[in-house]
mmCIF file of C-alpha atoms in Angstrom:
data_model
loop_
_atom_site.group_PDB
_atom_site.id
_atom_site.type_symbol
_atom_site.label_atom_id
_atom_site.label_comp_id
_atom_site.label_asym_id
_atom_site.label_seq_id
_atom_site.Cartn_x
_atom_site.Cartn_y
_atom_site.Cartn_z
ATOM 1 C CA UNK X 467 145.275 -97.364 -88.821
ATOM 2 C CA UNK X 468 143.137 -100.723 -90.146
ATOM 3 C CA UNK X 469 141.675 -100.382 -86.649
ATOM 4 C CA UNK X 470 140.041 -97.314 -87.670
ATOM 5 C CA UNK X 471 139.107 -98.009 -91.420
ATOM 6 C CA UNK X 472 137.199 -101.691 -90.390
ATOM 7 C CA UNK X 473 134.830 -99.656 -87.746
ATOM 8 C CA UNK X 474 131.262 -99.446 -88.457
ATOM 9 C CA UNK X 475 130.022 -97.129 -91.753
ATOM 10 C CA UNK X 476 127.518 -95.037 -88.850
ATOM 11 C CA UNK X 477 126.209 -93.424 -92.182
ATOM 12 C CA UNK X 478 125.395 -96.642 -94.055
ATOM 13 C CA UNK X 479 121.593 -97.067 -93.477
ATOM 14 C CA UNK X 480 121.149 -92.983 -94.132
ATOM 15 C CA UNK X 481 123.619 -93.346 -97.601
ATOM 16 C CA UNK X 482 121.037 -96.112 -98.502
ATOM 17 C CA UNK X 483 117.977 -94.836 -98.534
ATOM 18 C CA UNK X 484 119.410 -91.788 -100.556
ATOM 19 C CA UNK X 485 120.336 -94.103 -103.040
ATOM 20 C CA UNK X 486 117.113 -96.181 -102.741
ATOM 21 C CA UNK X 487 114.994 -92.903 -103.404
ATOM 22 C CA UNK X 488 113.529 -93.061 -99.988
ATOM 23 C CA UNK X 489 114.401 -89.662 -99.188
ATOM 24 C CA UNK X 490 111.995 -88.938 -96.708
ATOM 25 C CA UNK X 491 113.407 -91.475 -94.743
ATOM 26 C CA UNK X 492 117.143 -90.477 -94.714
ATOM 27 C CA UNK X 493 115.552 -87.110 -93.373
ATOM 28 C CA UNK X 494 113.631 -89.087 -91.022
ATOM 29 C CA UNK X 495 116.693 -90.812 -89.725
ATOM 30 C CA UNK X 496 119.171 -88.647 -89.804
ATOM 31 C CA UNK X 497 119.854 -87.234 -86.468
ATOM 32 C CA UNK X 498 122.239 -90.083 -85.768
ATOM 33 C CA UNK X 499 125.128 -89.394 -82.326
ATOM 34 C CA UNK X 500 129.290 -89.734 -82.461
ATOM 35 C CA UNK X 501 129.856 -88.562 -85.812
ATOM 36 C CA UNK X 502 132.976 -87.329 -86.765
ATOM 37 C CA UNK X 503 133.072 -83.882 -88.400
ATOM 38 C CA UNK X 504 133.486 -85.198 -91.628
ATOM 39 C CA UNK X 505 130.764 -88.079 -91.089
ATOM 40 C CA UNK X 506 128.808 -85.008 -89.769
ATOM 41 C CA UNK X 507 129.535 -83.188 -92.809
ATOM 42 C CA UNK X 508 128.658 -85.742 -95.238
ATOM 43 C CA UNK X 509 124.994 -86.704 -92.848
ATOM 44 C CA UNK X 510 124.187 -82.512 -94.062
ATOM 45 C CA UNK X 511 125.012 -83.641 -97.529
ATOM 46 C CA UNK X 512 122.874 -86.297 -97.481
ATOM 47 C CA UNK X 513 120.005 -84.510 -96.148
ATOM 48 C CA UNK X 514 119.991 -81.306 -98.085
ATOM 49 C CA UNK X 515 120.560 -83.930 -101.234
ATOM 50 C CA UNK X 516 116.910 -85.737 -99.973
ATOM 51 C CA UNK X 517 115.399 -82.250 -99.678
ATOM 52 C CA UNK X 518 115.993 -81.470 -103.445
ATOM 53 C CA UNK X 519 115.067 -84.592 -104.219
ATOM 54 C CA UNK X 520 111.585 -83.764 -103.310
ATOM 55 C CA UNK X 521 111.582 -80.143 -104.244
ATOM 56 C CA UNK X 522 112.058 -78.283 -101.650
ATOM 57 C CA UNK X 523 114.943 -76.794 -102.410
ATOM 58 C CA UNK X 524 114.503 -72.678 -101.053
ATOM 59 C CA UNK X 525 114.838 -74.749 -97.673
ATOM 60 C CA UNK X 526 117.865 -76.113 -98.757
ATOM 61 C CA UNK X 527 119.300 -72.041 -100.227
ATOM 62 C CA UNK X 528 118.322 -70.629 -96.592
ATOM 63 C CA UNK X 529 119.890 -73.164 -94.712
ATOM 64 C CA UNK X 530 122.773 -73.382 -95.555
ATOM 65 C CA UNK X 531 125.517 -70.441 -94.742
ATOM 66 C CA UNK X 532 128.369 -68.851 -96.232
ATOM 67 C CA UNK X 533 130.395 -70.266 -93.618
ATOM 68 C CA UNK X 534 129.477 -73.987 -94.414
ATOM 69 C CA UNK X 535 131.797 -76.618 -95.629
ATOM 70 C CA UNK X 536 132.845 -76.568 -98.910
ATOM 71 C CA UNK X 537 130.340 -79.661 -99.916
ATOM 72 C CA UNK X 538 127.380 -78.197 -98.531
ATOM 73 C CA UNK X 539 128.578 -74.753 -101.171
ATOM 74 C CA UNK X 540 128.371 -77.574 -103.501
ATOM 75 C CA UNK X 541 124.992 -78.711 -102.193
ATOM 76 C CA UNK X 542 122.983 -74.720 -102.033
ATOM 77 C CA UNK X 543 124.579 -74.638 -105.398
ATOM 78 C CA UNK X 544 122.467 -77.846 -107.064
ATOM 79 C CA UNK X 545 119.314 -76.122 -105.187
ATOM 80 C CA UNK X 546 120.325 -72.929 -106.475
ATOM 81 C CA UNK X 547 120.049 -73.714 -110.223
ATOM 82 C CA UNK X 548 117.471 -76.469 -109.795
ATOM 83 C CA UNK X 549 115.367 -73.089 -108.271
ATOM 84 C CA UNK X 550 114.543 -72.658 -111.691
ATOM 85 C CA UNK X 551 115.866 -70.963 -115.568
ATOM 86 C CA UNK X 552 116.675 -67.056 -114.027
ATOM 87 C CA UNK X 553 119.675 -68.833 -111.292
ATOM 88 C CA UNK X 554 120.767 -71.343 -113.834
ATOM 89 C CA UNK X 555 123.829 -68.800 -115.072
ATOM 90 C CA UNK X 556 125.028 -67.950 -111.422
ATOM 91 C CA UNK X 557 124.834 -71.309 -110.210
ATOM 92 C CA UNK X 558 127.417 -72.237 -112.763
ATOM 93 C CA UNK X 559 129.156 -69.257 -112.821
ATOM 94 C CA UNK X 560 129.750 -69.584 -108.758
ATOM 95 C CA UNK X 561 130.119 -73.550 -109.320
ATOM 96 C CA UNK X 562 133.363 -72.934 -111.604
ATOM 97 C CA UNK X 563 134.748 -70.460 -109.555
ATOM 98 C CA UNK X 564 134.588 -73.285 -106.640
ATOM 99 C CA UNK X 565 136.446 -76.229 -108.985
ATOM 100 C CA UNK X 566 138.907 -73.765 -110.061
ATOM 101 C CA UNK X 567 139.982 -73.199 -106.818
ATOM 102 C CA UNK X 568 143.168 -75.815 -106.415
ATOM 103 C CA UNK X 569 142.662 -75.468 -102.660
ATOM 104 C CA UNK X 570 138.796 -77.016 -102.867
ATOM 105 C CA UNK X 571 138.569 -78.645 -106.175
ATOM 106 C CA UNK X 572 138.713 -81.685 -106.116
ATOM 107 C CA UNK X 573 136.159 -81.808 -103.476
ATOM 108 C CA UNK X 574 134.300 -85.313 -104.633
ATOM 109 C CA UNK X 575 131.267 -84.256 -103.457
ATOM 110 C CA UNK X 576 131.888 -80.746 -105.359
ATOM 111 C CA UNK X 577 133.267 -82.676 -108.505
ATOM 112 C CA UNK X 578 129.507 -84.735 -108.050
ATOM 113 C CA UNK X 579 127.394 -81.693 -107.548
ATOM 114 C CA UNK X 580 129.298 -80.065 -111.018
ATOM 115 C CA UNK X 581 129.133 -83.515 -113.193
ATOM 116 C CA UNK X 582 125.232 -83.584 -111.823
ATOM 117 C CA UNK X 583 124.427 -80.206 -113.043
ATOM 118 C CA UNK X 584 126.774 -80.714 -116.241
ATOM 119 C CA UNK X 585 124.403 -83.841 -117.241
ATOM 120 C CA UNK X 586 121.124 -81.760 -116.653
ATOM 121 C CA UNK X 587 123.038 -78.461 -119.178
ATOM 122 C CA UNK X 588 123.968 -82.099 -121.693
ATOM 123 C CA UNK X 589 127.156 -80.717 -121.451
ATOM 124 C CA UNK X 590 128.599 -84.880 -121.361
ATOM 125 C CA UNK X 591 132.383 -83.652 -122.242
ATOM 126 C CA UNK X 592 131.956 -80.904 -119.080
ATOM 127 C CA UNK X 593 130.258 -83.468 -116.996
ATOM 128 C CA UNK X 594 132.997 -85.906 -117.250
ATOM 129 C CA UNK X 595 136.000 -83.179 -116.618
ATOM 130 C CA UNK X 596 135.087 -83.427 -112.939
ATOM 131 C CA UNK X 597 134.025 -86.888 -112.532
ATOM 132 C CA UNK X 598 135.795 -88.945 -114.748
ATOM 133 C CA UNK X 599 138.547 -89.290 -112.298
ATOM 134 C CA UNK X 600 136.442 -90.887 -109.881
ATOM 135 C CA UNK X 601 137.276 -91.429 -106.203
ATOM 136 C CA UNK X 602 134.178 -92.418 -105.356
ATOM 137 C CA UNK X 603 131.046 -94.874 -105.379
ATOM 138 C CA UNK X 604 128.730 -92.153 -106.528
ATOM 139 C CA UNK X 605 131.333 -90.458 -108.734
ATOM 140 C CA UNK X 606 131.616 -94.544 -110.364
ATOM 141 C CA UNK X 607 127.364 -94.590 -110.468
ATOM 142 C CA UNK X 608 127.153 -90.549 -112.402
ATOM 143 C CA UNK X 609 129.925 -91.401 -114.803
ATOM 144 C CA UNK X 610 128.126 -94.609 -116.041
ATOM 145 C CA UNK X 611 124.813 -92.512 -116.245
ATOM 146 C CA UNK X 612 126.578 -90.147 -118.458
ATOM 147 C CA UNK X 613 128.462 -92.803 -120.425
ATOM 148 C CA UNK X 614 124.398 -94.037 -121.144
ATOM 149 C CA UNK X 615 123.191 -90.160 -121.919
ATOM 150 C CA UNK X 616 125.933 -90.541 -124.807
ATOM 151 C CA UNK X 617 124.524 -93.843 -125.997
ATOM 152 C CA UNK X 618 128.120 -95.557 -124.719
ATOM 153 C CA UNK X 619 127.222 -98.039 -122.651
ATOM 154 C CA UNK X 620 130.456 -99.670 -123.714
ATOM 155 C CA UNK X 621 132.974 -97.665 -121.830
ATOM 156 C CA UNK X 622 129.784 -98.205 -118.855
ATOM 157 C CA UNK X 623 130.668 -101.205 -118.284
ATOM 158 C CA UNK X 624 134.205 -100.633 -117.824
ATOM 159 C CA UNK X 625 133.058 -98.068 -115.354
ATOM 160 C CA UNK X 626 130.661 -100.588 -113.897
ATOM 161 C CA UNK X 627 133.193 -103.785 -113.405
ATOM 162 C CA UNK X 628 135.717 -100.947 -111.587
ATOM 163 C CA UNK X 629 132.620 -100.375 -109.060
ATOM 164 C CA UNK X 630 132.346 -104.517 -108.709
ATOM 165 C CA UNK X 631 135.573 -104.467 -108.372
ATOM 166 C CA UNK X 632 135.579 -102.482 -104.926
ATOM 167 C CA UNK X 633 132.004 -103.884 -103.770
ATOM 168 C CA UNK X 634 129.850 -105.881 -105.893
ATOM 169 C CA UNK X 635 127.116 -105.817 -103.353
ATOM 170 C CA UNK X 636 126.955 -102.069 -103.071
ATOM 171 C CA UNK X 637 123.641 -100.541 -103.327
ATOM 172 C CA UNK X 638 125.117 -98.561 -106.033
ATOM 173 C CA UNK X 639 126.743 -101.156 -108.452
ATOM 174 C CA UNK X 640 123.675 -103.528 -108.348
ATOM 175 C CA UNK X 641 121.427 -100.275 -109.650
ATOM 176 C CA UNK X 642 124.407 -98.968 -111.919
ATOM 177 C CA UNK X 643 123.923 -102.744 -113.383
ATOM 178 C CA UNK X 644 120.204 -102.089 -113.500
ATOM 179 C CA UNK X 645 121.045 -99.062 -115.885
ATOM 180 C CA UNK X 646 123.438 -100.743 -118.020
ATOM 181 C CA UNK X 647 120.921 -104.005 -118.699
ATOM 182 C CA UNK X 648 117.993 -101.796 -119.153
ATOM 183 C CA UNK X 649 120.378 -99.511 -121.927
ATOM 184 C CA UNK X 650 121.717 -102.477 -123.398
ATOM 185 C CA UNK X 651 118.575 -104.303 -123.791
ATOM 186 C CA UNK X 652 117.224 -107.654 -125.087
ATOM 187 C CA UNK X 653 117.159 -110.626 -122.732
ATOM 188 C CA UNK X 654 119.265 -108.172 -120.681
ATOM 189 C CA UNK X 655 116.114 -106.941 -118.921
ATOM 190 C CA UNK X 656 114.655 -109.502 -117.624
ATOM 191 C CA UNK X 657 118.222 -108.735 -115.350
ATOM 192 C CA UNK X 658 116.980 -105.292 -114.463
ATOM 193 C CA UNK X 659 113.882 -106.329 -113.084
ATOM 194 C CA UNK X 660 115.234 -108.880 -111.688
ATOM 195 C CA UNK X 661 117.604 -106.547 -109.606
ATOM 196 C CA UNK X 662 114.920 -103.719 -109.253
ATOM 197 C CA UNK X 663 112.402 -106.858 -107.591
ATOM 198 C CA UNK X 664 115.422 -107.833 -104.852
ATOM 199 C CA UNK X 665 115.881 -104.330 -103.521
ATOM 200 C CA UNK X 666 111.390 -103.534 -103.774
ATOM 201 C CA UNK X 667 111.776 -106.857 -101.648
ATOM 202 C CA UNK X 668 115.223 -106.620 -99.114
ATOM 203 C CA UNK X 669 113.932 -102.702 -98.161
ATOM 204 C CA UNK X 670 111.384 -100.659 -100.244
ATOM 205 C CA UNK X 671 109.205 -100.209 -103.354
ATOM 206 C CA UNK X 672 110.459 -96.585 -103.328
ATOM 207 C CA UNK X 673 108.934 -93.986 -106.322
ATOM 208 C CA UNK X 674 112.559 -94.924 -108.144
ATOM 209 C CA UNK X 675 112.538 -98.318 -107.552
ATOM 210 C CA UNK X 676 108.657 -98.871 -108.946
ATOM 211 C CA UNK X 677 109.963 -96.565 -111.809
ATOM 212 C CA UNK X 678 112.726 -98.672 -112.242
ATOM 213 C CA UNK X 679 110.691 -101.638 -112.321
ATOM 214 C CA UNK X 680 107.866 -100.597 -114.782
ATOM 215 C CA UNK X 681 110.230 -98.969 -117.580
ATOM 216 C CA UNK X 682 111.776 -102.928 -117.863
ATOM 217 C CA UNK X 683 108.019 -104.219 -117.843
ATOM 218 C CA UNK X 684 107.345 -102.071 -120.970
ATOM 219 C CA UNK X 685 110.335 -102.917 -122.128
ATOM 220 C CA UNK X 686 109.282 -106.247 -121.916
ATOM 221 C CA UNK X 687 105.917 -104.916 -123.593
ATOM 222 C CA UNK X 688 103.803 -105.917 -119.873
ATOM 223 C CA UNK X 689 102.153 -102.663 -119.989
ATOM 224 C CA UNK X 690 99.390 -103.483 -117.662
ATOM 225 C CA UNK X 691 101.750 -104.866 -114.691
ATOM 226 C CA UNK X 692 103.838 -100.905 -115.588
ATOM 227 C CA UNK X 693 100.550 -99.371 -115.094
ATOM 228 C CA UNK X 694 99.532 -100.989 -111.928
ATOM 229 C CA UNK X 695 103.364 -100.151 -111.109
ATOM 230 C CA UNK X 696 103.852 -96.468 -111.585
ATOM 231 C CA UNK X 697 99.955 -95.907 -110.572
ATOM 232 C CA UNK X 698 101.598 -97.436 -106.814
ATOM 233 C CA UNK X 699 104.548 -95.141 -107.279
ATOM 234 C CA UNK X 700 102.290 -91.822 -108.343
ATOM 235 C CA UNK X 701 100.808 -92.660 -104.337
ATOM 236 C CA UNK X 702 103.955 -92.739 -103.321
ATOM 237 C CA UNK X 703 104.750 -89.390 -104.639
ATOM 238 C CA UNK X 704 102.133 -87.582 -106.893
ATOM 239 C CA UNK X 705 104.776 -84.984 -108.831
ATOM 240 C CA UNK X 706 107.804 -87.285 -109.509
ATOM 241 C CA UNK X 707 108.199 -86.727 -113.002
ATOM 242 C CA UNK X 708 109.458 -89.834 -113.738
ATOM 243 C CA UNK X 709 106.445 -91.509 -113.064
ATOM 244 C CA UNK X 710 104.235 -89.110 -114.852
ATOM 245 C CA UNK X 711 106.423 -89.062 -117.780
ATOM 246 C CA UNK X 712 106.056 -93.879 -117.666
ATOM 247 C CA UNK X 713 102.723 -93.235 -116.997
ATOM 248 C CA UNK X 714 102.135 -90.969 -120.224
ATOM 249 C CA UNK X 715 104.190 -93.524 -121.799
ATOM 250 C CA UNK X 716 102.423 -96.892 -120.893
ATOM 251 C CA UNK X 717 98.832 -95.397 -121.064
ATOM 252 C CA UNK X 718 99.776 -94.505 -124.655
ATOM 253 C CA UNK X 719 100.752 -98.230 -125.525
ATOM 254 C CA UNK X 720 97.628 -99.625 -123.896
ATOM 255 C CA UNK X 721 95.211 -97.210 -125.651
ATOM 256 C CA UNK X 722 94.062 -94.930 -122.366
ATOM 257 C CA UNK X 723 93.577 -91.386 -122.054
ATOM 258 C CA UNK X 724 97.294 -90.012 -120.922
ATOM 259 C CA UNK X 725 96.563 -85.935 -120.863
ATOM 260 C CA UNK X 726 96.108 -86.002 -117.614
ATOM 261 C CA UNK X 727 99.671 -87.231 -116.615
ATOM 262 C CA UNK X 728 101.115 -84.762 -119.232
ATOM 263 C CA UNK X 729 98.990 -81.790 -117.905
ATOM 264 C CA UNK X 730 100.411 -82.624 -114.751
ATOM 265 C CA UNK X 731 104.329 -83.180 -115.927
ATOM 266 C CA UNK X 732 103.745 -79.885 -118.503
ATOM 267 C CA UNK X 733 102.620 -77.408 -114.825
ATOM 268 C CA UNK X 734 105.769 -79.156 -112.550
ATOM 269 C CA UNK X 735 108.305 -79.965 -114.625
ATOM 270 C CA UNK X 736 107.543 -77.833 -117.694
ATOM 271 C CA UNK X 737 111.388 -78.356 -119.001
ATOM 272 C CA UNK X 738 111.160 -81.985 -118.700
ATOM 273 C CA UNK X 739 111.733 -83.942 -121.986
ATOM 274 C CA UNK X 740 108.753 -85.060 -122.605
ATOM 275 C CA UNK X 741 107.007 -81.825 -122.356
ATOM 276 C CA UNK X 742 109.564 -80.264 -125.408
ATOM 277 C CA UNK X 743 108.824 -83.886 -127.305
ATOM 278 C CA UNK X 744 105.225 -83.123 -126.971
ATOM 279 C CA UNK X 745 105.298 -79.169 -127.572
ATOM 280 C CA UNK X 746 107.243 -80.077 -130.522
ATOM 281 C CA UNK X 747 105.096 -82.853 -132.125
ATOM 282 C CA UNK X 748 102.475 -80.065 -131.357
ATOM 283 C CA UNK X 749 103.703 -77.460 -132.984
ATOM 284 C CA UNK X 750 105.057 -79.758 -136.413
ATOM 285 C CA UNK X 751 101.102 -81.071 -136.043
ATOM 286 C CA UNK X 752 100.240 -77.615 -136.630
ATOM 287 C CA UNK X 753 102.689 -76.991 -139.193
ATOM 288 C CA UNK X 754 101.658 -79.522 -141.606
ATOM 289 C CA UNK X 755 97.665 -78.810 -141.079
ATOM 290 C CA UNK X 756 98.523 -74.596 -142.168
ATOM 291 C CA UNK X 757 100.376 -75.973 -144.740
ATOM 292 C CA UNK X 758 97.420 -78.609 -145.917
ATOM 293 C CA UNK X 759 94.902 -75.554 -145.195
#
C-alpha cells in the first residue's frame, strides 16, 4: 500500500496551473498518458473548471453528458449556475438533489462545487454545511475563503494550521496564507506580497498572482506599482473582473479616470459587487440632488 501511495502524482502540474490561475496552460497541458480512471475524472474536472474560469460556460455544459461521473455533473452545474441568472435556480435545485443522494452526496468535488455556489449566493452557513468537514486541500482552502468573507479570520487561521500540518509548501497552503495575511492587514501585508512575489518568480505571473501583488501594493499605499501590475494583468486577460475592479479602485486613488474600466466591468460582469456599489452610490447621489432641487 505504501508503495502505491508514494507513486508519482501525474496531476501535480495540472493542479498547480489551475490553482495559480494559469487556466489556458492547464487546458493545453492536460493530455496526460496512463491515468487511472479516478485521475482521468479529476483531470477532466480541472480542465472543465479551467474553461469555466475563462468564461466558456456553454462549452462545459455541451461537453459533459448525463452519463458522466458525479464530479463532472457537479462541474456542469457550476457552469450552468454561472451562465446566467435564468439558470441559477435549476442549477441549485439539481445540486441539492445530488447532495441529498447518500450514494454520491459526500463526493469531495460535489461538496466543493456546492460550497463555491453557496459562497457566490453569500449563503455562507449553507456553504459551510458542505465544506466544513474538509477532506481535501481545496475544501480547506475554500473554508478559509468563506471564513474570510464572514470576517472570521480566527476560524480561517485554524483552518490554515490544519493545511500547514498536511503540507506547508502546498500551493493552496501558501495562497491561503496570503489571503489570511491580506485580511489581517498591518505588517502581514508585506508577508502576503512576498508570497505572491515568490509565485511570480517560481512559476508564472498570472492575472491571479498579479492581482494579489497589486492588492498588497494598494494596502501599502503603493498605487503606482499597483497600477503597473494591474495593467500587466489586463494584457493577460482583458475581461478579468478582479483586474477591472482593482483598476477602478487604483485609478480613483491616483486621481486618474476610471470610467472605462467600470464600463467594461458593467458590460462583462453586471453582478459584480463593485458594479452594484457604484449603482447604489449613483442612486443615492441622484436622490440627494432631487431632494436639493
